[in-house]
mmCIF file of C-alpha atoms in Angstrom:
data_model
loop_
_atom_site.group_PDB
_atom_site.id
_atom_site.type_symbol
_atom_site.label_atom_id
_atom_site.label_comp_id
_atom_site.label_asym_id
_atom_site.label_seq_id
_atom_site.Cartn_x
_atom_site.Cartn_y
_atom_site.Cartn_z
ATOM 1 C CA MET A 14 6.734 70.225 8.313
ATOM 2 C CA ILE A 15 9.047 67.443 7.106
ATOM 3 C CA ALA A 16 7.685 65.043 9.772
ATOM 4 C CA ILE A 17 4.110 65.139 8.369
ATOM 5 C CA PRO A 18 4.928 63.869 4.865
ATOM 6 C CA LEU A 19 7.308 61.295 6.545
ATOM 7 C CA SER A 20 4.481 59.981 8.686
ATOM 8 C CA LEU A 21 2.355 59.819 5.601
ATOM 9 C CA LEU A 22 4.817 57.862 3.787
ATOM 10 C CA MET A 23 5.214 55.429 6.646
ATOM 11 C CA LEU A 24 1.378 55.038 6.907
ATOM 12 C CA GLY A 25 1.243 54.270 3.323
ATOM 13 C CA ALA A 26 4.023 51.848 3.453
ATOM 14 C CA VAL A 27 2.157 49.995 6.588
ATOM 15 C CA LEU A 28 -1.135 49.945 4.635
ATOM 16 C CA TYR A 29 0.418 48.626 1.373
ATOM 17 C CA SER A 30 2.283 45.880 3.477
ATOM 18 C CA ARG A 31 -0.904 44.813 5.048
ATOM 19 C CA LYS A 32 -2.697 44.797 1.561
ATOM 20 C CA VAL A 33 0.249 42.487 0.218
ATOM 21 C CA GLN A 34 -0.051 40.332 3.370
ATOM 22 C CA LYS A 35 -3.720 39.991 2.871
ATOM 23 C CA GLN A 36 -3.289 38.958 -0.736
ATOM 24 C CA GLN A 37 -0.592 36.628 0.031
ATOM 25 C CA LEU A 38 -2.804 34.913 2.792
ATOM 26 C CA SER A 39 -5.767 34.803 0.309
ATOM 27 C CA ALA A 40 -3.405 33.103 -2.338
ATOM 28 C CA LEU A 41 -2.365 30.683 0.505
ATOM 29 C CA GLN A 42 -6.033 29.793 1.228
ATOM 30 C CA ALA A 43 -7.019 29.648 -2.300
ATOM 31 C CA ARG A 44 -4.223 27.173 -2.853
ATOM 32 C CA THR A 45 -5.279 24.924 0.016
ATOM 33 C CA VAL A 46 -8.931 24.928 -1.288
ATOM 34 C CA ARG A 47 -7.941 24.221 -4.875
ATOM 35 C CA GLN A 48 -5.666 21.291 -3.528
ATOM 36 C CA LYS A 49 -8.579 19.640 -1.783
ATOM 37 C CA ALA A 50 -10.668 20.100 -5.068
ATOM 38 C CA ASP A 51 -7.800 18.357 -6.936
ATOM 39 C CA GLU A 52 -7.832 15.625 -4.313
ATOM 40 C CA TYR A 53 -11.465 14.975 -4.889
ATOM 41 C CA LEU A 54 -11.165 15.264 -8.594
ATOM 42 C CA GLU A 55 -8.555 12.299 -8.496
ATOM 43 C CA ALA A 56 -10.928 10.344 -6.247
ATOM 44 C CA LEU A 57 -13.521 10.934 -8.822
ATOM 45 C CA GLU A 58 -11.713 9.893 -11.801
ATOM 46 C CA TYR A 59 -10.820 6.596 -9.924
ATOM 47 C CA LEU A 60 -14.526 6.112 -9.057
ATOM 48 C CA ILE A 61 -15.599 6.559 -12.551
ATOM 49 C CA LEU A 62 -13.257 3.758 -13.244
ATOM 50 C CA VAL A 63 -14.360 1.157 -10.692
ATOM 51 C CA ASP A 64 -17.758 2.098 -9.962
ATOM 52 C CA ASP A 65 -21.000 3.162 -11.679
ATOM 53 C CA HIS A 66 -23.098 4.948 -9.096
ATOM 54 C CA LYS A 67 -23.549 8.012 -11.153
ATOM 55 C CA ASP A 68 -25.535 10.068 -8.342
ATOM 56 C CA ILE A 69 -22.522 9.873 -5.849
ATOM 57 C CA GLN A 70 -20.237 10.850 -8.794
ATOM 58 C CA ARG A 71 -22.164 13.966 -9.777
ATOM 59 C CA LEU A 72 -22.331 14.876 -5.908
ATOM 60 C CA VAL A 73 -18.560 14.693 -5.855
ATOM 61 C CA LEU A 74 -18.329 16.604 -9.198
ATOM 62 C CA ASP A 75 -20.577 19.334 -7.788
ATOM 63 C CA ARG A 76 -18.442 19.623 -4.648
ATOM 64 C CA ILE A 77 -15.305 19.970 -6.909
ATOM 65 C CA ALA A 78 -17.003 22.838 -8.734
ATOM 66 C CA GLU A 79 -17.896 24.552 -5.553
ATOM 67 C CA LEU A 80 -14.406 24.388 -4.138
ATOM 68 C CA GLN A 81 -12.753 25.621 -7.349
ATOM 69 C CA ALA A 82 -15.330 28.445 -7.426
ATOM 70 C CA LYS A 83 -14.413 29.324 -3.927
ATOM 71 C CA ALA A 84 -10.655 29.176 -4.675
ATOM 72 C CA ASP A 85 -11.154 31.553 -7.620
ATOM 73 C CA SER A 86 -13.037 33.968 -5.386
ATOM 74 C CA MET A 87 -10.051 34.154 -3.099
ATOM 75 C CA ILE A 88 -7.798 35.474 -5.548
ATOM 76 C CA SER A 89 -7.735 39.266 -6.171
ATOM 77 C CA GLY A 90 -6.208 41.750 -8.573
ATOM 78 C CA ALA A 91 -4.463 41.026 -11.922
ATOM 79 C CA ALA A 92 -3.994 37.269 -10.953
ATOM 80 C CA ARG A 93 -7.855 36.867 -10.947
ATOM 81 C CA LYS A 94 -8.125 37.946 -14.218
ATOM 82 C CA ASN A 95 -5.754 35.298 -15.673
ATOM 83 C CA LEU A 96 -7.886 32.498 -14.089
ATOM 84 C CA GLU A 97 -9.773 30.044 -16.142
ATOM 85 C CA PRO A 98 -12.892 28.687 -14.368
ATOM 86 C CA PHE A 99 -13.333 25.101 -13.825
ATOM 87 C CA ASP A 100 -15.262 23.303 -16.632
ATOM 88 C CA ALA A 101 -17.403 20.426 -15.233
ATOM 89 C CA GLN A 102 -18.853 19.383 -18.576
ATOM 90 C CA PRO A 103 -15.966 16.934 -19.543
ATOM 91 C CA TYR A 104 -16.406 15.172 -16.384
ATOM 92 C CA ASN A 105 -20.054 14.999 -16.687
ATOM 93 C CA GLN A 106 -19.611 13.518 -20.120
ATOM 94 C CA ARG A 107 -17.334 10.889 -18.665
ATOM 95 C CA ILE A 108 -19.837 10.092 -15.921
ATOM 96 C CA ASP A 109 -22.495 9.689 -18.567
ATOM 97 C CA ALA A 110 -20.247 7.544 -21.034
ATOM 98 C CA ALA A 111 -18.687 5.328 -18.425
ATOM 99 C CA GLY A 112 -18.995 1.628 -19.332
ATOM 100 C CA ALA A 113 -18.970 -1.471 -16.803
ATOM 101 C CA PRO A 114 -16.811 -0.801 -14.065
ATOM 102 C CA ARG A 115 -13.492 -2.675 -13.433
ATOM 103 C CA LYS A 116 -14.105 -5.125 -10.748
ATOM 104 C CA VAL A 117 -10.642 -6.620 -10.453
ATOM 105 C CA LEU A 118 -7.694 -4.360 -9.681
ATOM 106 C CA LYS A 119 -4.396 -4.700 -11.101
ATOM 107 C CA SER A 120 -2.128 -4.977 -8.001
ATOM 108 C CA ASP A 121 -1.791 -4.627 -4.274
ATOM 109 C CA ARG A 122 -0.495 -1.183 -4.945
ATOM 110 C CA GLU A 123 -3.765 -0.235 -6.718
ATOM 111 C CA LEU A 124 -5.717 -1.703 -3.896
ATOM 112 C CA ARG A 125 -4.098 0.640 -1.499
ATOM 113 C CA TYR A 126 -4.689 3.531 -3.948
ATOM 114 C CA GLY A 127 -8.229 2.517 -4.348
ATOM 115 C CA ARG A 128 -8.694 2.498 -0.338
ATOM 116 C CA ARG A 129 -7.278 6.114 -0.158
ATOM 117 C CA GLN A 130 -9.536 7.291 -2.958
ATOM 118 C CA PHE A 131 -12.661 5.588 -1.491
ATOM 119 C CA SER A 132 -11.821 7.097 1.983
ATOM 120 C CA MET A 133 -11.460 10.572 0.414
ATOM 121 C CA ILE A 134 -15.137 10.198 -0.758
ATOM 122 C CA LEU A 135 -16.310 8.844 2.539
ATOM 123 C CA ARG A 136 -14.830 11.768 4.429
ATOM 124 C CA MET A 137 -16.723 14.320 2.003
ATOM 125 C CA LEU A 138 -20.290 12.929 2.848
ATOM 126 C CA PRO A 139 -20.731 14.681 6.144
ATOM 127 C CA THR A 140 -19.968 17.995 4.652
ATOM 128 C CA LEU A 141 -22.543 17.433 1.986
ATOM 129 C CA VAL A 142 -25.087 16.687 4.928
ATOM 130 C CA LYS A 143 -23.960 20.088 6.876
ATOM 131 C CA LYS A 144 -24.728 21.934 3.525
ATOM 132 C CA LYS A 145 -27.939 20.149 3.341
ATOM 133 C CA VAL A 146 -27.073 18.841 -0.054
ATOM 134 C CA ILE A 147 -27.924 15.332 0.775
ATOM 135 C CA SER A 148 -29.884 14.010 3.919
ATOM 136 C CA GLU A 149 -28.590 11.871 6.809
ATOM 137 C CA SER A 150 -30.371 8.652 5.439
ATOM 138 C CA ALA A 151 -28.869 9.467 1.820
ATOM 139 C CA MET A 152 -25.413 9.631 3.599
ATOM 140 C CA VAL A 153 -25.857 6.421 5.662
ATOM 141 C CA GLU A 154 -26.974 4.746 2.145
ATOM 142 C CA TYR A 155 -24.169 6.099 0.271
ATOM 143 C CA ARG A 156 -21.641 5.210 2.862
ATOM 144 C CA ARG A 157 -22.873 1.648 3.047
ATOM 145 C CA TYR A 158 -22.786 1.449 -0.729
ATOM 146 C CA LEU A 159 -19.196 2.853 -1.009
ATOM 147 C CA LYS A 160 -18.049 0.499 1.715
ATOM 148 C CA MET A 161 -19.549 -2.561 0.109
ATOM 149 C CA THR A 162 -18.120 -1.620 -3.178
ATOM 150 C CA LEU A 163 -14.638 -1.283 -1.834
ATOM 151 C CA LEU A 164 -15.187 -4.578 -0.074
ATOM 152 C CA GLU A 165 -16.153 -6.281 -3.278
ATOM 153 C CA ARG A 166 -13.399 -4.935 -5.283
ATOM 154 C CA GLU A 167 -10.750 -5.836 -2.660
ATOM 155 C CA VAL A 168 -12.154 -9.466 -2.232
ATOM 156 C CA ASP A 169 -12.498 -10.006 -5.928
ATOM 157 C CA THR A 170 -9.028 -8.823 -6.611
ATOM 158 C CA TYR A 171 -7.554 -11.096 -3.809
ATOM 159 C CA THR A 172 -9.543 -14.077 -4.999
ATOM 160 C CA ALA A 173 -8.540 -13.549 -8.612
ATOM 161 C CA GLN A 174 -4.906 -13.320 -7.598
ATOM 162 C CA GLY A 175 -5.284 -16.578 -5.635
ATOM 163 C CA ASP A 176 -6.762 -18.149 -8.777
ATOM 164 C CA VAL A 177 -3.900 -17.219 -10.906
ATOM 165 C CA ALA A 178 -1.359 -18.419 -8.356
ATOM 166 C CA ALA A 179 -3.239 -21.691 -8.073
ATOM 167 C CA LYS A 180 -2.973 -22.295 -11.920
ATOM 168 C CA ARG A 181 0.714 -21.741 -11.814
ATOM 169 C CA GLY A 182 0.846 -24.166 -8.949
ATOM 170 C CA ASP A 183 2.045 -21.746 -6.346
ATOM 171 C CA VAL A 184 -0.081 -23.258 -3.450
ATOM 172 C CA VAL A 185 1.454 -21.157 -0.640
ATOM 173 C CA THR A 186 0.723 -17.737 -2.518
ATOM 174 C CA ALA A 187 -2.775 -18.764 -3.486
ATOM 175 C CA ALA A 188 -3.459 -19.736 -0.042
ATOM 176 C CA ASN A 189 -2.291 -16.358 1.255
ATOM 177 C CA TYR A 190 -4.470 -14.543 -1.252
ATOM 178 C CA TYR A 191 -7.478 -16.628 -0.261
ATOM 179 C CA LYS A 192 -6.943 -16.019 3.263
ATOM 180 C CA ALA A 193 -6.704 -12.312 2.855
ATOM 181 C CA ALA A 194 -9.917 -12.526 0.974
ATOM 182 C CA ARG A 195 -11.686 -14.372 3.801
ATOM 183 C CA LYS A 196 -10.160 -12.200 6.369
ATOM 184 C CA LEU A 197 -11.603 -9.189 4.816
ATOM 185 C CA LEU A 198 -15.058 -10.714 4.536
ATOM 186 C CA ILE A 199 -15.143 -11.884 8.189
ATOM 187 C CA GLU A 200 -13.808 -8.710 9.710
ATOM 188 C CA PHE A 201 -16.054 -6.473 7.615
ATOM 189 C CA ASP A 202 -18.249 -4.320 9.985
ATOM 190 C CA MET A 203 -21.475 -4.717 8.076
ATOM 191 C CA GLN A 204 -23.607 -7.755 7.488
ATOM 192 C CA PHE A 205 -25.004 -8.536 4.071
ATOM 193 C CA PRO A 206 -26.905 -11.565 2.656
ATOM 194 C CA GLU A 207 -24.000 -13.082 0.556
ATOM 195 C CA LYS A 208 -21.282 -12.823 3.234
ATOM 196 C CA ASN A 209 -21.326 -16.227 4.692
ATOM 197 C CA GLU A 210 -21.644 -17.683 1.204
ATOM 198 C CA ARG A 211 -18.636 -15.965 -0.152
ATOM 199 C CA VAL A 212 -16.621 -16.996 2.913
ATOM 200 C CA ARG A 213 -17.657 -20.580 2.199
ATOM 201 C CA ARG A 214 -16.799 -20.417 -1.341
ATOM 202 C CA ILE A 215 -13.311 -19.097 -0.701
ATOM 203 C CA ALA A 216 -12.906 -21.731 2.007
ATOM 204 C CA GLU A 217 -13.618 -24.417 -0.727
ATOM 205 C CA LYS A 218 -11.041 -22.893 -3.047
ATOM 206 C CA THR A 219 -8.291 -23.060 -0.363
ATOM 207 C CA ALA A 220 -9.431 -26.635 0.392
ATOM 208 C CA ALA A 221 -9.226 -27.349 -3.223
ATOM 209 C CA LEU A 222 -5.676 -26.321 -3.389
ATOM 210 C CA TYR A 223 -4.475 -29.251 -1.153
ATOM 211 C CA ARG A 224 -6.673 -31.692 -3.139
ATOM 212 C CA GLY A 225 -4.846 -30.857 -6.119
ATOM 213 C CA GLU A 226 -7.645 -29.024 -7.758
ATOM 214 C CA GLY A 227 -7.649 -25.793 -9.824
ATOM 215 C CA GLY A 228 -8.201 -22.280 -8.494
ATOM 216 C CA GLU A 229 -11.101 -20.816 -10.489
ATOM 217 C CA GLU A 230 -12.066 -23.935 -12.389
ATOM 218 C CA GLU A 231 -11.762 -27.138 -10.663
ATOM 219 C CA GLU A 232 -9.812 -29.595 -12.812
ATOM 220 C CA SER A 233 -8.451 -32.990 -12.053
ATOM 221 C CA ASN A 234 -4.980 -32.240 -13.181
ATOM 222 C CA ASP A 235 -4.017 -28.563 -12.005
ATOM 223 C CA ALA A 236 -0.917 -26.671 -12.988
ATOM 224 C CA LEU A 237 0.938 -28.068 -9.999
ATOM 225 C CA SER A 238 -0.023 -31.581 -10.718
ATOM 226 C CA LYS A 239 0.862 -31.194 -14.404
ATOM 227 C CA ALA A 240 4.333 -30.013 -13.582
ATOM 228 C CA LEU A 241 4.944 -32.710 -11.256
ATOM 229 C CA SER A 242 3.862 -35.228 -13.911
ATOM 230 C CA LYS A 243 6.211 -33.878 -16.273
ATOM 231 C CA GLU A 244 8.991 -34.039 -13.795
ATOM 232 C CA GLU A 245 8.315 -37.608 -13.045
ATOM 233 C CA ALA A 246 7.881 -38.534 -16.627
ATOM 234 C CA ALA A 247 11.379 -37.198 -17.488
ATOM 235 C CA ASN A 248 12.784 -39.568 -14.878
ATOM 236 C CA THR A 249 11.028 -42.763 -15.731
ATOM 237 C CA ASN A 250 11.517 -45.286 -18.449
ATOM 238 C CA GLU A 251 8.741 -46.876 -20.553
ATOM 239 C CA PHE A 252 7.764 -49.320 -17.744
ATOM 240 C CA GLY A 253 7.172 -46.434 -15.160
ATOM 241 C CA MET A 254 10.258 -47.256 -13.135
ATOM 242 C CA SER A 255 12.938 -44.520 -12.316
ATOM 243 C CA SER A 256 15.732 -44.055 -14.700
ATOM 244 C CA ASP A 257 17.910 -42.684 -12.006
ATOM 245 C CA PRO A 258 20.626 -45.435 -11.113
ATOM 246 C CA SER A 259 21.072 -44.056 -7.561
ATOM 247 C CA ALA A 260 17.160 -44.130 -7.193
ATOM 248 C CA GLN A 261 17.274 -47.852 -8.230
ATOM 249 C CA LYS A 262 20.105 -48.819 -5.684
ATOM 250 C CA LYS A 263 17.906 -47.196 -2.872
ATOM 251 C CA ARG A 264 15.142 -49.647 -3.583
ATOM 252 C CA PHE A 265 17.238 -52.604 -3.084
#
């Protein structure tokens, strides 16, 4: 008689343990899905800052809302009652209110960050095709647009950094930034009408460095020339001759 209640208790313990394990597995899966949604949300916030293609941004937002809802559905019991559903409205408002995108990024670190966020969006597009949210042709169009946008931001940023370095007279740093910008354009795997023209303009900027011209605005006296002129003026007399005695000895 004792064996039967004991067996029931053991069965109940096994069933309860399986239920707990199932809930833990569901919670773990929900956490994974929510993490992916958070990554897309981070990418969306960055996209709003540096781009203005609102159709792509709304597709990303819809995907985020879908993933958040899926994560919520995986949670059971009392934990689900405490969940607050994802509110997409504030992000829709940000998309609508976004002004002109920022075309020049702040640093090499932000460039790397931008590449990661754009890559996140690009990897999402095939999933939207599988779910028949967008067509194959739309995916190709969006992929091309995103790649082109990222290229423009990178090239504009490197060119701007080169211009800044050129204006302060740092020819080597300026040349390296211009070289990086040209390399991006030349190695880009898609053709577009302005490609060769942009490569040519950046090459002219590089050549101008060694002609003593400015980076963004070509001037007869750039920062390097002005700095050298000041240095020479400090070491010459009113007749333009060196005031350094050792220098005068070397002439004779």
